[in-house]
Backbone as JSON Lines, residues from 0, in Angstrom:
{"i":0,"aa":"M","n":[-20.94,19.12,-5.99],"ca":[-19.6,19.38,-5.55],"c":[-18.66,19.1,-6.72]}
{"i":1,"aa":"K","n":[-17.76,20.03,-6.93],"ca":[-16.84,19.94,-8.06],"c":[-15.41,19.73,-7.53]}
{"i":2,"aa":"F","n":[-14.75,18.69,-8.05],"ca":[-13.4,18.33,-7.65],"c":[-12.44,18.51,-8.83]}
{"i":3,"aa":"L","n":[-11.23,18.97,-8.54],"ca":[-10.16,18.98,-9.52],"c":[-9.11,18.01,-8.99]}
{"i":4,"aa":"I","n":[-8.75,17.03,-9.81],"ca":[-7.79,16.0,-9.4],"c":[-6.59,16.07,-10.32]}
{"i":5,"aa":"V","n":[-5.42,16.12,-9.7],"ca":[-4.17,16.21,-10.45],"c":[-3.17,15.23,-9.85]}
{"i":6,"aa":"S","n":[-2.23,14.8,-10.65],"ca":[-1.17,13.91,-10.17],"c":[0.1,14.17,-10.96]}
{"i":7,"aa":"D","n":[1.19,13.76,-10.37],"ca":[2.47,13.71,-11.06],"c":[2.85,15.03,-11.74]}
{"i":8,"aa":"S","n":[2.86,16.09,-10.95],"ca":[3.29,17.4,-11.46],"c":[4.81,17.56,-11.39]}
{"i":9,"aa":"H","n":[5.47,16.71,-10.65],"ca":[6.93,16.6,-10.62],"c":[7.66,17.94,-10.58]}
{"i":10,"aa":"G","n":[7.31,18.74,-9.59],"ca":[8.07,19.96,-9.32],"c":[7.67,21.19,-10.09]}
{"i":11,"aa":"D","n":[6.71,21.06,-10.97],"ca":[6.34,22.22,-11.78],"c":[5.19,22.98,-11.14]}
{"i":12,"aa":"Y","n":[5.52,23.91,-10.26],"ca":[4.53,24.7,-9.53],"c":[3.75,25.64,-10.44]}
{"i":13,"aa":"N","n":[4.37,26.1,-11.51],"ca":[3.68,27.03,-12.42],"c":[2.43,26.41,-13.04]}
{"i":14,"aa":"Y","n":[2.51,25.16,-13.45],"ca":[1.32,24.5,-14.02],"c":[0.25,24.3,-12.96]}
{"i":15,"aa":"L","n":[0.65,23.98,-11.73],"ca":[-0.33,23.85,-10.65],"c":[-1.05,25.17,-10.43]}
{"i":16,"aa":"Q","n":[-0.3,26.26,-10.36],"ca":[-0.92,27.58,-10.2],"c":[-1.87,27.88,-11.34]}
{"i":17,"aa":"Q","n":[-1.44,27.57,-12.54],"ca":[-2.25,27.84,-13.73],"c":[-3.6,27.13,-13.65]}
{"i":18,"aa":"I","n":[-3.63,25.86,-13.27],"ca":[-4.91,25.16,-13.25],"c":[-5.78,25.59,-12.07]}
{"i":19,"aa":"V","n":[-5.17,25.98,-10.95],"ca":[-5.96,26.49,-9.82],"c":[-6.63,27.8,-10.23]}
{"i":20,"aa":"Y","n":[-5.87,28.71,-10.81],"ca":[-6.43,30.01,-11.19],"c":[-7.45,29.92,-12.31]}
{"i":21,"aa":"S","n":[-7.32,28.93,-13.17],"ca":[-8.28,28.81,-14.27],"c":[-9.5,27.96,-13.9]}
{"i":22,"aa":"N","n":[-9.56,27.5,-12.65],"ca":[-10.69,26.69,-12.19],"c":[-11.2,27.18,-10.84]}
{"i":23,"aa":"Q","n":[-11.54,28.44,-10.77],"ca":[-11.98,29.05,-9.52],"c":[-13.32,28.52,-9.03]}
{"i":24,"aa":"D","n":[-14.07,27.85,-9.87],"ca":[-15.37,27.32,-9.46],"c":[-15.28,25.93,-8.81]}
{"i":25,"aa":"V","n":[-14.07,25.41,-8.66],"ca":[-13.86,24.1,-8.06],"c":[-13.99,24.21,-6.54]}
{"i":26,"aa":"D","n":[-14.64,23.2,-5.95],"ca":[-14.82,23.18,-4.49],"c":[-13.65,22.52,-3.77]}
{"i":27,"aa":"V","n":[-13.11,21.44,-4.35],"ca":[-12.06,20.67,-3.69],"c":[-10.96,20.35,-4.7]}
{"i":28,"aa":"F","n":[-9.72,20.66,-4.32],"ca":[-8.54,20.35,-5.13],"c":[-7.82,19.17,-4.48]}
{"i":29,"aa":"I","n":[-7.52,18.14,-5.29],"ca":[-6.84,16.95,-4.78],"c":[-5.59,16.72,-5.61]}
{"i":30,"aa":"H","n":[-4.46,16.47,-4.92],"ca":[-3.21,16.09,-5.6],"c":[-2.86,14.68,-5.17]}
{"i":31,"aa":"L","n":[-2.65,13.8,-6.15],"ca":[-2.41,12.39,-5.9],"c":[-0.94,12.02,-5.78]}
{"i":32,"aa":"G","n":[-0.09,12.99,-5.54],"ca":[1.31,12.69,-5.25],"c":[2.26,12.9,-6.41]}
{"i":33,"aa":"D","n":[3.54,12.79,-6.06],"ca":[4.66,13.16,-6.93],"c":[4.57,14.62,-7.33]}
{"i":34,"aa":"Y","n":[4.36,15.45,-6.32],"ca":[4.32,16.9,-6.51],"c":[5.73,17.47,-6.47]}
{"i":35,"aa":"E","n":[6.6,16.94,-5.64],"ca":[8.01,17.32,-5.56],"c":[8.23,18.82,-5.37]}
{"i":36,"aa":"I","n":[7.39,19.44,-4.59],"ca":[7.56,20.84,-4.19],"c":[7.28,20.91,-2.69]}
{"i":37,"aa":"P","n":[7.71,21.97,-2.02],"ca":[7.39,22.09,-0.6],"c":[5.87,22.05,-0.39]}
{"i":38,"aa":"E","n":[5.45,21.32,0.63],"ca":[4.02,21.09,0.83],"c":[3.23,22.36,1.15]}
{"i":39,"aa":"Y","n":[3.88,23.39,1.68],"ca":[3.14,24.62,1.95],"c":[2.62,25.26,0.65]}
{"i":40,"aa":"L","n":[3.23,24.91,-0.48],"ca":[2.76,25.42,-1.76],"c":[1.48,24.71,-2.23]}
{"i":41,"aa":"L","n":[1.12,23.64,-1.55],"ca":[-0.09,22.89,-1.88],"c":[-1.25,23.27,-0.98]}
{"i":42,"aa":"N","n":[-1.24,24.5,-0.49],"ca":[-2.24,24.93,0.51],"c":[-3.67,24.83,0.02]}
{"i":43,"aa":"R","n":[-3.92,24.81,-1.27],"ca":[-5.29,24.68,-1.8],"c":[-5.7,23.22,-1.96]}
{"i":44,"aa":"F","n":[-4.75,22.3,-1.81],"ca":[-4.98,20.89,-2.12],"c":[-5.07,20.01,-0.88]}
{"i":45,"aa":"I","n":[-5.89,18.97,-0.99],"ca":[-5.78,17.82,-0.12],"c":[-4.83,16.9,-0.89]}
{"i":46,"aa":"F","n":[-3.82,16.35,-0.24],"ca":[-2.83,15.6,-1.0],"c":[-2.31,14.38,-0.25]}
{"i":47,"aa":"V","n":[-1.76,13.46,-1.03],"ca":[-1.06,12.29,-0.53],"c":[0.33,12.29,-1.15]}
{"i":48,"aa":"R","n":[1.23,11.6,-0.52],"ca":[2.6,11.56,-1.06],"c":[2.73,10.46,-2.1]}
{"i":49,"aa":"G","n":[3.61,10.74,-3.04],"ca":[3.93,9.76,-4.07],"c":[5.31,9.18,-3.83]}
{"i":50,"aa":"N","n":[5.71,8.26,-4.68],"ca":[7.0,7.61,-4.51],"c":[8.18,8.54,-4.77]}
{"i":51,"aa":"C","n":[7.96,9.71,-5.36],"ca":[9.04,10.68,-5.58],"c":[9.03,11.82,-4.56]}
{"i":52,"aa":"D","n":[8.11,11.78,-3.62],"ca":[8.01,12.81,-2.58],"c":[8.79,12.35,-1.35]}
{"i":53,"aa":"F","n":[10.1,12.28,-1.51],"ca":[10.99,11.64,-0.54],"c":[10.95,12.26,0.85]}
{"i":54,"aa":"L","n":[10.84,13.55,0.95],"ca":[10.9,14.21,2.25],"c":[9.52,14.46,2.86]}
{"i":55,"aa":"S","n":[8.5,13.96,2.24],"ca":[7.13,14.21,2.69],"c":[6.74,13.28,3.84]}
{"i":56,"aa":"D","n":[5.99,13.83,4.77],"ca":[5.38,13.0,5.8],"c":[3.86,12.96,5.61]}
{"i":57,"aa":"A","n":[3.4,13.33,4.42],"ca":[1.98,13.25,4.09],"c":[1.55,11.78,4.09]}
{"i":58,"aa":"P","n":[0.27,11.52,4.3],"ca":[-0.19,10.13,4.29],"c":[-0.08,9.51,2.91]}
{"i":59,"aa":"K","n":[0.0,8.18,2.87],"ca":[0.06,7.45,1.61],"c":[-1.31,7.35,0.95]}
{"i":60,"aa":"F","n":[-2.36,7.45,1.74],"ca":[-3.72,7.43,1.18],"c":[-4.63,8.24,2.1]}
{"i":61,"aa":"R","n":[-5.77,8.59,1.56],"ca":[-6.79,9.31,2.33],"c":[-8.16,8.79,1.91]}
{"i":62,"aa":"D","n":[-9.08,8.88,2.84],"ca":[-10.49,8.6,2.58],"c":[-11.27,9.82,3.03]}
{"i":63,"aa":"I","n":[-12.09,10.34,2.14],"ca":[-12.94,11.46,2.52],"c":[-14.37,11.11,2.18]}
{"i":64,"aa":"D","n":[-15.28,11.63,2.95],"ca":[-16.69,11.41,2.71],"c":[-17.3,12.68,2.14]}
{"i":65,"aa":"Y","n":[-18.09,12.48,1.12],"ca":[-18.86,13.58,0.56],"c":[-20.29,13.08,0.47]}
{"i":66,"aa":"G","n":[-21.11,13.54,1.37],"ca":[-22.49,13.07,1.42],"c":[-22.52,11.56,1.57]}
{"i":67,"aa":"A","n":[-23.18,10.89,0.65],"ca":[-23.29,9.43,0.69],"c":[-22.1,8.74,0.02]}
{"i":68,"aa":"F","n":[-21.12,9.52,-0.44],"ca":[-19.98,8.96,-1.16],"c":[-18.75,8.86,-0.27]}
{"i":69,"aa":"N","n":[-18.04,7.74,-0.44],"ca":[-16.72,7.61,0.16],"c":[-15.71,7.65,-0.98]}
{"i":70,"aa":"I","n":[-14.76,8.55,-0.87],"ca":[-13.73,8.72,-1.9],"c":[-12.39,8.3,-1.31]}
{"i":71,"aa":"H","n":[-11.75,7.33,-1.94],"ca":[-10.43,6.87,-1.53],"c":[-9.43,7.37,-2.56]}
{"i":72,"aa":"F","n":[-8.31,7.9,-2.08],"ca":[-7.26,8.27,-3.04],"c":[-5.88,7.99,-2.5]}
{"i":73,"aa":"E","n":[-5.01,7.63,-3.44],"ca":[-3.63,7.28,-3.15],"c":[-2.81,7.54,-4.41]}
{"i":74,"aa":"H","n":[-1.49,7.5,-4.27],"ca":[-0.67,7.77,-5.44],"c":[-0.8,6.65,-6.47]}
{"i":75,"aa":"G","n":[-0.71,5.42,-6.0],"ca":[-0.87,4.3,-6.93],"c":[0.33,3.4,-7.01]}
{"i":76,"aa":"N","n":[1.45,3.79,-6.44],"ca":[2.65,2.96,-6.53],"c":[2.56,1.68,-5.69]}
{"i":77,"aa":"N","n":[1.57,1.56,-4.81],"ca":[1.38,0.35,-4.02],"c":[0.25,-0.54,-4.53]}
{"i":78,"aa":"I","n":[-0.32,-0.18,-5.65],"ca":[-1.41,-0.97,-6.22],"c":[-0.84,-2.22,-6.88]}
{"i":79,"aa":"D","n":[-1.49,-3.34,-6.64],"ca":[-1.17,-4.59,-7.32],"c":[-1.96,-4.6,-8.63]}
{"i":80,"aa":"F","n":[-1.31,-4.2,-9.72],"ca":[-2.02,-4.08,-10.99],"c":[-2.38,-5.44,-11.6]}
{"i":81,"aa":"Y","n":[-1.76,-6.52,-11.11],"ca":[-2.14,-7.86,-11.57],"c":[-3.48,-8.28,-10.98]}
{"i":82,"aa":"N","n":[-3.83,-7.7,-9.85],"ca":[-5.12,-7.96,-9.19],"c":[-5.85,-6.64,-8.97]}
{"i":83,"aa":"F","n":[-5.85,-5.8,-10.02],"ca":[-6.35,-4.44,-9.93],"c":[-7.8,-4.38,-9.44]}
{"i":84,"aa":"E","n":[-8.7,-5.14,-10.05],"ca":[-10.11,-5.08,-9.68],"c":[-10.32,-5.54,-8.24]}
{"i":85,"aa":"K","n":[-9.62,-6.56,-7.83],"ca":[-9.73,-7.05,-6.45],"c":[-9.23,-5.98,-5.47]}
{"i":86,"aa":"Y","n":[-8.14,-5.31,-5.84],"ca":[-7.6,-4.24,-5.0],"c":[-8.62,-3.11,-4.84]}
{"i":87,"aa":"I","n":[-9.22,-2.71,-5.94],"ca":[-10.23,-1.64,-5.91],"c":[-11.39,-2.05,-4.99]}
{"i":88,"aa":"E","n":[-11.9,-3.25,-5.19],"ca":[-13.02,-3.74,-4.38],"c":[-12.67,-3.79,-2.89]}
{"i":89,"aa":"S","n":[-11.41,-4.07,-2.57],"ca":[-10.99,-4.17,-1.16],"c":[-11.07,-2.83,-0.43]}
{"i":90,"aa":"K","n":[-11.08,-1.74,-1.16],"ca":[-11.12,-0.4,-0.55],"c":[-12.54,0.01,-0.16]}
{"i":91,"aa":"E","n":[-13.54,-0.71,-0.66],"ca":[-14.94,-0.47,-0.32],"c":[-15.31,1.01,-0.39]}
{"i":92,"aa":"C","n":[-15.03,1.6,-1.54],"ca":[-15.31,3.02,-1.73],"c":[-16.2,3.2,-2.96]}
{"i":93,"aa":"D","n":[-16.77,4.39,-3.06],"ca":[-17.6,4.71,-4.22],"c":[-16.77,5.27,-5.37]}
{"i":94,"aa":"I","n":[-15.72,6.01,-5.0],"ca":[-14.82,6.6,-5.99],"c":[-13.39,6.3,-5.56]}
{"i":95,"aa":"F","n":[-12.6,5.79,-6.47],"ca":[-11.19,5.46,-6.23],"c":[-10.34,6.3,-7.17]}
{"i":96,"aa":"L","n":[-9.42,7.08,-6.62],"ca":[-8.55,7.95,-7.41],"c":[-7.1,7.52,-7.23]}
{"i":97,"aa":"F","n":[-6.36,7.44,-8.32],"ca":[-4.94,7.11,-8.24],"c":[-4.18,7.8,-9.36]}
{"i":98,"aa":"G","n":[-2.87,7.92,-9.18],"ca":[-1.99,8.51,-10.18],"c":[-0.92,7.49,-10.54]}
{"i":99,"aa":"H","n":[0.32,7.94,-10.57],"ca":[1.53,7.12,-10.71],"c":[1.8,6.63,-12.14]}
{"i":100,"aa":"T","n":[0.81,6.22,-12.89],"ca":[1.05,5.63,-14.21],"c":[1.28,6.68,-15.29]}
{"i":101,"aa":"H","n":[0.92,7.93,-15.03],"ca":[1.04,9.03,-15.99],"c":[0.12,8.84,-17.19]}
{"i":102,"aa":"K","n":[-0.92,8.0,-17.02],"ca":[-1.88,7.74,-18.09],"c":[-3.3,7.96,-17.57]}
{"i":103,"aa":"K","n":[-4.12,8.65,-18.37],"ca":[-5.51,8.89,-18.0],"c":[-6.28,7.57,-17.97]}
{"i":104,"aa":"F","n":[-7.23,7.49,-17.03],"ca":[-8.0,6.27,-16.89],"c":[-9.35,6.61,-16.27]}
{"i":105,"aa":"A","n":[-10.41,6.01,-16.81],"ca":[-11.75,6.17,-16.24],"c":[-12.53,4.9,-16.53]}
{"i":106,"aa":"K","n":[-13.02,4.27,-15.46],"ca":[-13.75,3.03,-15.63],"c":[-14.59,2.78,-14.39]}
{"i":107,"aa":"E","n":[-15.71,2.13,-14.58],"ca":[-16.51,1.7,-13.45],"c":[-16.18,0.23,-13.19]}
{"i":108,"aa":"I","n":[-15.72,-0.06,-11.98],"ca":[-15.37,-1.42,-11.58],"c":[-16.3,-1.8,-10.44]}
{"i":109,"aa":"G","n":[-17.19,-2.75,-10.71],"ca":[-18.21,-3.09,-9.71],"c":[-19.06,-1.86,-9.45]}
{"i":110,"aa":"N","n":[-19.12,-1.45,-8.2],"ca":[-19.88,-0.25,-7.82],"c":[-18.98,0.95,-7.59]}
{"i":111,"aa":"T","n":[-17.77,0.88,-8.08],"ca":[-16.78,1.94,-7.83],"c":[-16.38,2.62,-9.13]}
{"i":112,"aa":"Y","n":[-16.41,3.94,-9.11],"ca":[-15.87,4.73,-10.22],"c":[-14.38,4.89,-9.97]}
{"i":113,"aa":"V","n":[-13.56,4.56,-10.97],"ca":[-12.1,4.59,-10.82],"c":[-11.53,5.58,-11.83]}
{"i":114,"aa":"F","n":[-10.68,6.5,-11.32],"ca":[-10.12,7.54,-12.19],"c":[-8.63,7.73,-11.92]}
{"i":115,"aa":"N","n":[-7.91,8.01,-13.0],"ca":[-6.54,8.47,-12.93],"c":[-6.48,9.7,-13.84]}
{"i":116,"aa":"P","n":[-6.04,10.85,-13.3],"ca":[-6.03,12.07,-14.12],"c":[-4.9,12.14,-15.13]}
{"i":117,"aa":"G","n":[-4.0,11.16,-15.13],"ca":[-2.81,11.24,-15.97],"c":[-1.77,12.09,-15.27]}
{"i":118,"aa":"S","n":[-0.82,12.58,-16.0],"ca":[0.24,13.41,-15.42],"c":[0.12,14.85,-15.91]}
{"i":119,"aa":"L","n":[0.28,15.77,-14.98],"ca":[0.2,17.18,-15.35],"c":[1.38,17.59,-16.22]}
{"i":120,"aa":"T","n":[2.57,17.04,-15.96],"ca":[3.76,17.53,-16.67],"c":[4.56,16.47,-17.42]}
{"i":121,"aa":"R","n":[4.32,15.2,-17.16],"ca":[5.09,14.14,-17.83],"c":[4.17,13.03,-18.33]}
{"i":122,"aa":"P","n":[3.27,13.35,-19.24],"ca":[2.31,12.34,-19.7],"c":[2.99,11.21,-20.48]}
{"i":123,"aa":"R","n":[2.42,10.02,-20.35],"ca":[2.9,8.86,-21.11],"c":[1.89,8.41,-22.15]}
{"i":124,"aa":"D","n":[0.77,9.13,-22.25],"ca":[-0.26,8.74,-23.2],"c":[-0.61,9.87,-24.18]}
{"i":125,"aa":"S","n":[0.17,10.95,-24.15],"ca":[-0.12,12.11,-24.99],"c":[1.08,13.06,-24.91]}
{"i":126,"aa":"S","n":[1.05,14.09,-25.72],"ca":[2.06,15.14,-25.6],"c":[1.54,16.3,-24.76]}
{"i":127,"aa":"L","n":[0.31,16.15,-24.25],"ca":[-0.3,17.18,-23.43],"c":[-0.43,16.7,-21.98]}
{"i":128,"aa":"G","n":[-0.15,17.58,-21.03],"ca":[-0.4,17.27,-19.64],"c":[-1.9,17.2,-19.4]}
{"i":129,"aa":"S","n":[-2.3,16.56,-18.3],"ca":[-3.73,16.43,-18.06],"c":[-4.06,16.46,-16.57]}
{"i":130,"aa":"Y","n":[-5.33,16.78,-16.32],"ca":[-5.92,16.69,-14.99],"c":[-7.39,16.36,-15.19]}
{"i":131,"aa":"L","n":[-8.1,16.13,-14.08],"ca":[-9.47,15.67,-14.15],"c":[-10.39,16.6,-13.39]}
{"i":132,"aa":"I","n":[-11.53,16.9,-13.98],"ca":[-12.61,17.6,-13.29],"c":[-13.71,16.57,-13.06]}
{"i":133,"aa":"L","n":[-14.08,16.4,-11.8],"ca":[-15.1,15.43,-11.41],"c":[-16.2,16.19,-10.69]}
{"i":134,"aa":"E","n":[-17.43,16.04,-11.17],"ca":[-18.55,16.72,-10.55],"c":[-19.56,15.7,-10.05]}
{"i":135,"aa":"I","n":[-19.89,15.81,-8.76],"ca":[-20.83,14.89,-8.13],"c":[-22.06,15.67,-7.7]}
{"i":136,"aa":"K","n":[-23.18,15.3,-8.27],"ca":[-24.45,15.91,-7.86],"c":[-25.2,14.96,-6.94]}
{"i":137,"aa":"D","n":[-25.24,13.68,-7.31],"ca":[-25.79,12.62,-6.47],"c":[-25.33,11.29,-7.03]}
{"i":138,"aa":"K","n":[-25.77,10.18,-6.43],"ca":[-25.29,8.84,-6.85],"c":[-25.55,8.56,-8.32]}
{"i":139,"aa":"N","n":[-26.57,9.16,-8.87],"ca":[-26.92,8.91,-10.26],"c":[-26.45,10.01,-11.2]}
{"i":140,"aa":"N","n":[-25.73,10.97,-10.68],"ca":[-25.32,12.1,-11.5],"c":[-23.87,12.47,-11.21]}
{"i":141,"aa":"I","n":[-22.96,11.7,-11.82],"ca":[-21.52,11.94,-11.71],"c":[-21.0,12.19,-13.11]}
{"i":142,"aa":"T","n":[-20.32,13.3,-13.3],"ca":[-19.73,13.59,-14.6],"c":[-18.25,13.86,-14.42]}
{"i":143,"aa":"Y","n":[-17.5,13.59,-15.47],"ca":[-16.06,13.85,-15.42],"c":[-15.58,14.31,-16.79]}
{"i":144,"aa":"K","n":[-14.49,15.04,-16.74],"ca":[-13.87,15.51,-17.98],"c":[-12.37,15.63,-17.76]}
{"i":145,"aa":"F","n":[-11.62,15.04,-18.66],"ca":[-10.17,15.23,-18.64],"c":[-9.86,16.55,-19.31]}
{"i":146,"aa":"K","n":[-9.05,17.36,-18.68],"ca":[-8.62,18.64,-19.23],"c":[-7.14,18.51,-19.58]}
{"i":147,"aa":"T","n":[-6.73,19.24,-20.61],"ca":[-5.34,19.16,-21.03],"c":[-4.62,20.49,-20.81]}
{"i":148,"aa":"V","n":[-3.32,20.37,-20.69],"ca":[-2.43,21.51,-20.51],"c":[-1.34,21.38,-21.56]}
{"i":149,"aa":"E","n":[-1.16,22.42,-22.34],"ca":[-0.1,22.4,-23.34],"c":[1.23,22.6,-22.65]}
{"i":150,"aa":"L","n":[2.14,21.69,-22.89],"ca":[3.45,21.73,-22.24],"c":[4.48,22.47,-23.09]}
């Protein structure tokens, strides 16, 4: 199963369209919030609201199951970064996805893979926007790649 994860597109629908059209082989599209566009435009995405999605009634977090995997995702503005590892462990998931920081992140914490795709349009760690491709074949075969978008 192939996932495309994006966060913090901040109103730029053109970049969202661009990455959807250039990744037709993706099975699941996930947006981690701060999309700032009408939600009907996110029809290809499973999404959560971010701290800038003021008029959204989307959930703050979601948990989805994929086979033996539990995937938790949220925007990230409610994470206690001083107790980050403890917070991750409290979610009891196999994969934890978050945005909000506008910085790419990939790390295994305990038994959980933790990813942040960075920001599609307002990166704080590069001059290029970014998103994440995550491919899950089984518990022992998870691959990921950060993709960039020239702004």
